[in-house]
Amino acid sequence: MVDTPLPPDAPIAVKDPSRLRLALQSDFIYQFKRSPVAVVSFAITLLLVLSAIFAPLIAPYDPFDPGSLNLMNGFSAPMTPNAFTGDSFWLGTDDQGRDVFSTILYGMRISLFVGAAAVAFAMVLGITLGLLAGYVGGWTETIIMRIADVQLTFPSILVAMLIFGVAKGVTPVEYRDQMAIWVLIIAIGLSDWVQFARVVRGATLVEKNKEYVAAAKLIGRTGPAIMMRHILPNVLSPVLVIATISLALAIIAEATLSFLGVGAPPTQPSLGTLIRIGQGFLFSGEWWILLFPALTLLTLALSVNLLGDWLRDALNPRLR
Amino acid sequence: MTPTLSIRNLTVDIPTRHGTLRPVQDVSYDIAQGEILGVVGESGAGKSMAGNAVIGLLNPPAHIASGEIHLNGTRIDHLQGDDMRRLRGQQIGMVFQDPLTSLNPLLKIGDQLTETMLAHLDISQSEARKRAIAALEEVGIPGAAQRVDSYPHEFSGGMRQRVVIALALCAEPSLIIADEPTTALDVSVQAQIIALLKRLCRDRGTAVMLITHDMGVIAEAADRVAVMYAGQLTELGAVRDVLTAPLHPYTDGLMGSTPLASRGKARLHQIPGAMPRLDALPDGCAFHPRCPRAQADCVRNPGPTLSDGQGRAACFHPLVREDVA
Amino acid sequence: MLAYIIQRVGQSALVLLIVGLVAFSMFRFVGDPIDNMLGQERTQEDIDRLRGQLGLDQPFVMQYVKFLGGAVQGNFGVSYRQGRPVSEILLERAPATLELAAVSGFLAISIGIGLGVFTAIRRNGITANVIMSASLIGVSLPTFLIGILLIYLFSVELGWLPSFGRGETVQVGGWSTGFLTETGLKALILPSITLGLYQMTLIMRLVRSEMLEVLRQDYIRFARARGLRERAVNFRHALKNTLVPVITVTGLQLGSIIAFAIITETVFQWPGVGLLFINAIQFVDIPVMAAYLMLISVMFVGINLIVDLLYFAIDPRLRVDRTGGH
């Protein structure tokens, strides 16, 4: 440690500028413009996210309003007037006469919401535990990282299923459908925090021995303040990359769980639920009920994935 | 008598997006049977690249752009695929710089020896094993009969380089290319390895291209020396002549910056500046920006080219020595 | 080396204990077992008697130890939903899943390594680039969509292969196998491709990148410089070194195959433990969930252990005493 006390006006040891901010200032935008994959996937992601957010304005029908449904419209093929009512639907209708285009918009809303909320939850949890493990060390670190190791042994989708099952078990029966979305968020979030924690812990271990942290301690900053103000900014860019890739994985995880019937309930269908419903009509020839939600899910997952890949290369943190 | 290796006007090109780099330019030299030719120069001077060109292991997109390479009178620079492969190991052996990384860690050294012999010689597995043990004995590995079944990590650095030499020589090639064979070794081991290489090649009449940046190694081992700078041959001659009375100002500077026992306590000098990058070669003689003897014609005209047997230094204004004919 | 193995076995046991604790806690605290086992008409006396029988009046640690003891003997209690011992149901279902996982694992490893080596050696070729691009889509494609796509193509449109179930099975001892009948083998094709595809692309990409790394090494240059045949350089020298890091990931992937079988079994209505597990979640059948968790953990931990031991077989550097050498 430093023996001589710093004079009051001594400059604090120069802090590394946050990598994220540096990247944004320098050639981040330039690189983005140069990469057609990044631009296209970003545009598609943005388009899908916006249409999910503004689904109530864009969707021609409200698929959850029983008043607007006409069972006679069931099984309308895309772009073809219905045999009974003469109504025409862009992407056709399902068995209950719901407009497929509208259900996709609303389904995407749920898929994206669950995905984003789960990643946000995983991120907050992972960052907190990672900072704690890295900064405090000792037993805290051992316990946190051991749990992380054990959890990492299992595929996250399995962990999410188990958590979902247990949470469902502790939820009273009458609330199960209502709570399903939240349970889903917690289950996916809990299955995904480890990556964040590992990266943040690694970065914290590096940062906490740097001079500026010592200097911050010297002028009497407390542990939490140091972690928030000094260490956190330095781990933001790897966290951003993991978050983007996690979002794609979370969307797929949600769709998988819902497809398996252990996710979003039929009353609040996500893209996965819609695909589950559509699979039932695969053999009877109503292909549109399955195809369009599946294509939407694919486009969404692929574009977020490509964006994440590009982000990783552009920010180039040491990630695998 | 035909020299073992004869390089004529060899040029190697690397096409890149920003134009073509020329790491080896118009280089010519011979190595006679049993002769050790030292090739010296700073890193990036093109000495290794020339060696790789000879053994046909240039990393694409690097390629031989012009010139000829003859081995025992046969032209080999245009050989492709399996023809070139058969030449490697059997006609030309190679020793790399770092013995720690040039042996496959997962294979016993005996297996690496026998596979090399079986690839080139028409002998049985058991005969190959016998020869492998003999080869290890010859390079001075104690207890060779037991050590043949050891893995590379069970040897020290110096011992591993002996194994590498045994591997390079096991199919009895007529030329050895040794690329910085002692650079990664402890100083105490370097002399042993050089002595070993020298002895084995004398005994078999193997020609050696000894690539190094270490003048001490050249002085100790080589018969003749070729000095390279920025891809070109700058001086070529008998070791004793070049070392004691260099003609090219670059060799002179190189000698001045090398501590040699023979020159006593003379001050070490250094050549000002650094070797130019290949994508930024100066006009005229490549050495002129650093040359104390540079004159107007050095700036205007590309440096003269050295061909084997004709002249010693590629320089318009070489140092003048009374004792040189 | 022995110390290392003992340490690894110890770690594995610890993992199993932790998972056991999780499984036990599910058992104990999620839903009241008494509620689940006794009907509406119950007396306090019944409840107390059952509590005593189940050992619920004992301290937590004792209950945990008893649970572990039961688990080791394969006793996981009775399924709430089917009213039969869980171990019996699991045993009945296990062959379906294991056969599916074995075929998928074999496909994933053999084709994955083969294509990985191919794309590494021919890294500038057109075919290799097409394979690499296709694999990118393969990684982004959710498993269940692949399954549906295959069903649509080969069952609905072409009508070549069945879209669900195992086909006819033959009982060999206590094991029901689909390997011995034509319908059984046909029924295996689509599910095993679905299940293996994702792992295959992962293994392929990993093998490719590791192999490209290895091909850059000095000892590969030296092997070429010694005039070894291209085939010997690629397979004898490069592939063996590539496999060292690949083995770990591949081992983990094999474990994942058993877990991911849940999805494939649902798509193809394959009567294995995965389908059982999904149904258990839907109906909150805790004993089945706990048992499945323990079963999967044992497999995972076992695979990890085998992978560690395989390292010793393939990498001689690990076999020596660390103090020796140079």
JSON list of C-alpha atoms in Angstrom, two decimals, chain A residues 146 150 152-155 157-158 161-162 164-170 176 249 252 255-257 259-262 272 275-276 279 282-283 287 290 294-295 297-298 301-302 305-306 309 320, chain C residues 11 14-15 18-19 26 29-31 136-137 139-142 144-145 148 151-152 155-156 163 252 256 259-260 262-263 266-267 277-278 281-284 286 289 292-293 296-297 300 304:
[
{"chain": "A", "resi": 146, "resn": "ARG", "atom": "CA", "xyz": [-19.50, -23.48, -6.75]},
{"chain": "A", "resi": 150, "resn": "VAL", "atom": "CA", "xyz": [-22.78, -27.10, -10.61]},
{"chain": "A", "resi": 152, "resn": "LEU", "atom": "CA", "xyz": [-23.24, -24.96, -15.58]},
{"chain": "A", "resi": 153, "resn": "THR", "atom": "CA", "xyz": [-22.93, -28.73, -15.67]},
{"chain": "A", "resi": 154, "resn": "PHE", "atom": "CA", "xyz": [-26.55, -28.92, -16.77]},
{"chain": "A", "resi": 155, "resn": "PRO", "atom": "CA", "xyz": [-28.06, -27.45, -19.95]},
{"chain": "A", "resi": 157, "resn": "ILE", "atom": "CA", "xyz": [-33.09, -25.40, -20.74]},
{"chain": "A", "resi": 158, "resn": "LEU", "atom": "CA", "xyz": [-33.24, -28.30, -18.28]},
{"chain": "A", "resi": 161, "resn": "MET", "atom": "CA", "xyz": [-37.76, -26.56, -16.89]},
{"chain": "A", "resi": 162, "resn": "LEU", "atom": "CA", "xyz": [-37.04, -27.71, -13.35]},
{"chain": "A", "resi": 164, "resn": "PHE", "atom": "CA", "xyz": [-40.61, -23.79, -13.87]},
{"chain": "A", "resi": 165, "resn": "GLY", "atom": "CA", "xyz": [-41.94, -27.09, -12.53]},
{"chain": "A", "resi": 166, "resn": "VAL", "atom": "CA", "xyz": [-41.05, -26.27, -8.95]},
{"chain": "A", "resi": 167, "resn": "ALA", "atom": "CA", "xyz": [-42.43, -22.75, -9.19]},
{"chain": "A", "resi": 168, "resn": "LYS", "atom": "CA", "xyz": [-45.60, -24.11, -10.68]},
{"chain": "A", "resi": 169, "resn": "GLY", "atom": "CA", "xyz": [-45.78, -26.50, -7.75]},
{"chain": "A", "resi": 170, "resn": "VAL", "atom": "CA", "xyz": [-45.60, -23.73, -5.17]},
{"chain": "A", "resi": 176, "resn": "ARG", "atom": "CA", "xyz": [-51.06, -20.85, -12.25]},
{"chain": "A", "resi": 249, "resn": "LEU", "atom": "CA", "xyz": [-31.05, -17.90, -26.43]},
{"chain": "A", "resi": 252, "resn": "ILE", "atom": "CA", "xyz": [-35.50, -19.73, -28.16]},
{"chain": "A", "resi": 255, "resn": "ALA", "atom": "CA", "xyz": [-40.35, -20.75, -27.39]},
{"chain": "A", "resi": 256, "resn": "THR", "atom": "CA", "xyz": [-39.11, -24.24, -26.57]},
{"chain": "A", "resi": 257, "resn": "LEU", "atom": "CA", "xyz": [-40.74, -24.28, -23.13]},
{"chain": "A", "resi": 259, "resn": "PHE", "atom": "CA", "xyz": [-43.88, -25.40, -27.34]},
{"chain": "A", "resi": 260, "resn": "LEU", "atom": "CA", "xyz": [-43.46, -28.19, -24.81]},
{"chain": "A", "resi": 261, "resn": "GLY", "atom": "CA", "xyz": [-46.51, -26.90, -22.99]},
{"chain": "A", "resi": 262, "resn": "VAL", "atom": "CA", "xyz": [-44.61, -25.79, -19.92]},
{"chain": "A", "resi": 272, "resn": "GLY", "atom": "CA", "xyz": [-43.77, -21.04, -29.07]},
{"chain": "A", "resi": 275, "resn": "ILE", "atom": "CA", "xyz": [-46.18, -23.17, -33.04]},
{"chain": "A", "resi": 276, "resn": "ARG", "atom": "CA", "xyz": [-47.45, -25.78, -30.61]},
{"chain": "A", "resi": 279, "resn": "GLN", "atom": "CA", "xyz": [-48.31, -28.36, -35.16]},
{"chain": "A", "resi": 282, "resn": "LEU", "atom": "CA", "xyz": [-49.70, -30.02, -39.86]},
{"chain": "A", "resi": 283, "resn": "PHE", "atom": "CA", "xyz": [-51.38, -33.17, -41.12]},
{"chain": "A", "resi": 287, "resn": "TRP", "atom": "CA", "xyz": [-49.82, -25.12, -43.02]},
{"chain": "A", "resi": 290, "resn": "LEU", "atom": "CA", "xyz": [-47.65, -23.28, -38.19]},
{"chain": "A", "resi": 294, "resn": "ALA", "atom": "CA", "xyz": [-42.23, -20.46, -37.04]},
{"chain": "A", "resi": 295, "resn": "LEU", "atom": "CA", "xyz": [-40.73, -18.13, -39.66]},
{"chain": "A", "resi": 297, "resn": "LEU", "atom": "CA", "xyz": [-39.45, -16.96, -34.50]},
{"chain": "A", "resi": 298, "resn": "LEU", "atom": "CA", "xyz": [-36.63, -17.99, -36.81]},
{"chain": "A", "resi": 301, "resn": "ALA", "atom": "CA", "xyz": [-33.72, -15.49, -33.20]},
{"chain": "A", "resi": 302, "resn": "LEU", "atom": "CA", "xyz": [-31.39, -15.40, -36.18]},
{"chain": "A", "resi": 305, "resn": "ASN", "atom": "CA", "xyz": [-27.99, -13.91, -32.83]},
{"chain": "A", "resi": 306, "resn": "LEU", "atom": "CA", "xyz": [-26.15, -12.35, -35.77]},
{"chain": "A", "resi": 309, "resn": "ASP", "atom": "CA", "xyz": [-22.04, -12.23, -32.99]},
{"chain": "A", "resi": 320, "resn": "ARG", "atom": "CA", "xyz": [-15.58, -17.48, -26.03]},
{"chain": "C", "resi": 11, "resn": "GLN", "atom": "CA", "xyz": [-15.97, -33.41, -6.62]},
{"chain": "C", "resi": 14, "resn": "LEU", "atom": "CA", "xyz": [-20.20, -33.34, -3.93]},
{"chain": "C", "resi": 15, "resn": "VAL", "atom": "CA", "xyz": [-22.15, -32.33, -7.04]},
{"chain": "C", "resi": 18, "resn": "ILE", "atom": "CA", "xyz": [-25.95, -30.88, -3.86]},
{"chain": "C", "resi": 19, "resn": "VAL", "atom": "CA", "xyz": [-28.30, -32.06, -6.60]},
{"chain": "C", "resi": 26, "resn": "MET", "atom": "CA", "xyz": [-38.44, -30.28, -4.05]},
{"chain": "C", "resi": 29, "resn": "PHE", "atom": "CA", "xyz": [-41.31, -28.53, 0.37]},
{"chain": "C", "resi": 30, "resn": "VAL", "atom": "CA", "xyz": [-43.08, -28.31, -2.98]},
{"chain": "C", "resi": 31, "resn": "GLY", "atom": "CA", "xyz": [-46.63, -29.34, -2.39]},
{"chain": "C", "resi": 136, "resn": "LEU", "atom": "CA", "xyz": [-24.70, -21.34, -38.81]},
{"chain": "C", "resi": 137, "resn": "ILE", "atom": "CA", "xyz": [-28.38, -21.73, -39.60]},
{"chain": "C", "resi": 139, "resn": "VAL", "atom": "CA", "xyz": [-27.14, -23.45, -34.62]},
{"chain": "C", "resi": 140, "resn": "SER", "atom": "CA", "xyz": [-29.87, -20.79, -34.72]},
{"chain": "C", "resi": 141, "resn": "LEU", "atom": "CA", "xyz": [-32.66, -23.23, -35.55]},
{"chain": "C", "resi": 142, "resn": "PRO", "atom": "CA", "xyz": [-34.53, -24.37, -32.43]},
{"chain": "C", "resi": 144, "resn": "PHE", "atom": "CA", "xyz": [-38.35, -28.45, -32.15]},
{"chain": "C", "resi": 145, "resn": "LEU", "atom": "CA", "xyz": [-38.58, -26.57, -35.44]},
{"chain": "C", "resi": 148, "resn": "ILE", "atom": "CA", "xyz": [-41.41, -30.31, -37.25]},
{"chain": "C", "resi": 151, "resn": "ILE", "atom": "CA", "xyz": [-41.95, -34.48, -40.03]},
{"chain": "C", "resi": 152, "resn": "TYR", "atom": "CA", "xyz": [-43.44, -32.19, -42.65]},
{"chain": "C", "resi": 155, "resn": "SER", "atom": "CA", "xyz": [-43.94, -37.89, -43.10]},
{"chain": "C", "resi": 156, "resn": "VAL", "atom": "CA", "xyz": [-46.52, -35.48, -44.45]},
{"chain": "C", "resi": 163, "resn": "SER", "atom": "CA", "xyz": [-43.99, -39.07, -37.54]},
{"chain": "C", "resi": 252, "resn": "LEU", "atom": "CA", "xyz": [-20.77, -32.47, -22.16]},
{"chain": "C", "resi": 256, "resn": "SER", "atom": "CA", "xyz": [-26.98, -32.55, -23.20]},
{"chain": "C", "resi": 259, "resn": "ALA", "atom": "CA", "xyz": [-31.48, -33.66, -21.57]},
{"chain": "C", "resi": 260, "resn": "PHE", "atom": "CA", "xyz": [-32.46, -32.31, -24.98]},
{"chain": "C", "resi": 262, "resn": "ILE", "atom": "CA", "xyz": [-37.08, -34.01, -23.74]},
{"chain": "C", "resi": 263, "resn": "ILE", "atom": "CA", "xyz": [-37.79, -31.73, -26.70]},
{"chain": "C", "resi": 266, "resn": "THR", "atom": "CA", "xyz": [-42.27, -34.31, -27.24]},
{"chain": "C", "resi": 267, "resn": "VAL", "atom": "CA", "xyz": [-42.19, -33.51, -30.94]},
{"chain": "C", "resi": 277, "resn": "PHE", "atom": "CA", "xyz": [-40.59, -35.54, -17.35]},
{"chain": "C", "resi": 278, "resn": "ILE", "atom": "CA", "xyz": [-42.55, -32.99, -19.40]},
{"chain": "C", "resi": 281, "resn": "ILE", "atom": "CA", "xyz": [-43.96, -30.84, -14.96]},
{"chain": "C", "resi": 282, "resn": "GLN", "atom": "CA", "xyz": [-47.37, -30.20, -16.47]},
{"chain": "C", "resi": 283, "resn": "PHE", "atom": "CA", "xyz": [-49.05, -32.12, -13.67]},
{"chain": "C", "resi": 284, "resn": "VAL", "atom": "CA", "xyz": [-46.58, -31.11, -10.94]},
{"chain": "C", "resi": 286, "resn": "ILE", "atom": "CA", "xyz": [-42.82, -33.97, -7.92]},
{"chain": "C", "resi": 289, "resn": "MET", "atom": "CA", "xyz": [-39.31, -34.71, -11.41]},
{"chain": "C", "resi": 292, "resn": "TYR", "atom": "CA", "xyz": [-35.48, -37.56, -13.27]},
{"chain": "C", "resi": 293, "resn": "LEU", "atom": "CA", "xyz": [-33.20, -34.87, -11.90]},
{"chain": "C", "resi": 296, "resn": "ILE", "atom": "CA", "xyz": [-29.77, -37.06, -15.25]},
{"chain": "C", "resi": 297, "resn": "SER", "atom": "CA", "xyz": [-27.24, -35.84, -12.67]},
{"chain": "C", "resi": 300, "resn": "PHE", "atom": "CA", "xyz": [-23.84, -36.12, -16.34]},
{"chain": "C", "resi": 304, "resn": "ASN", "atom": "CA", "xyz": [-17.70, -35.90, -16.90]}
]
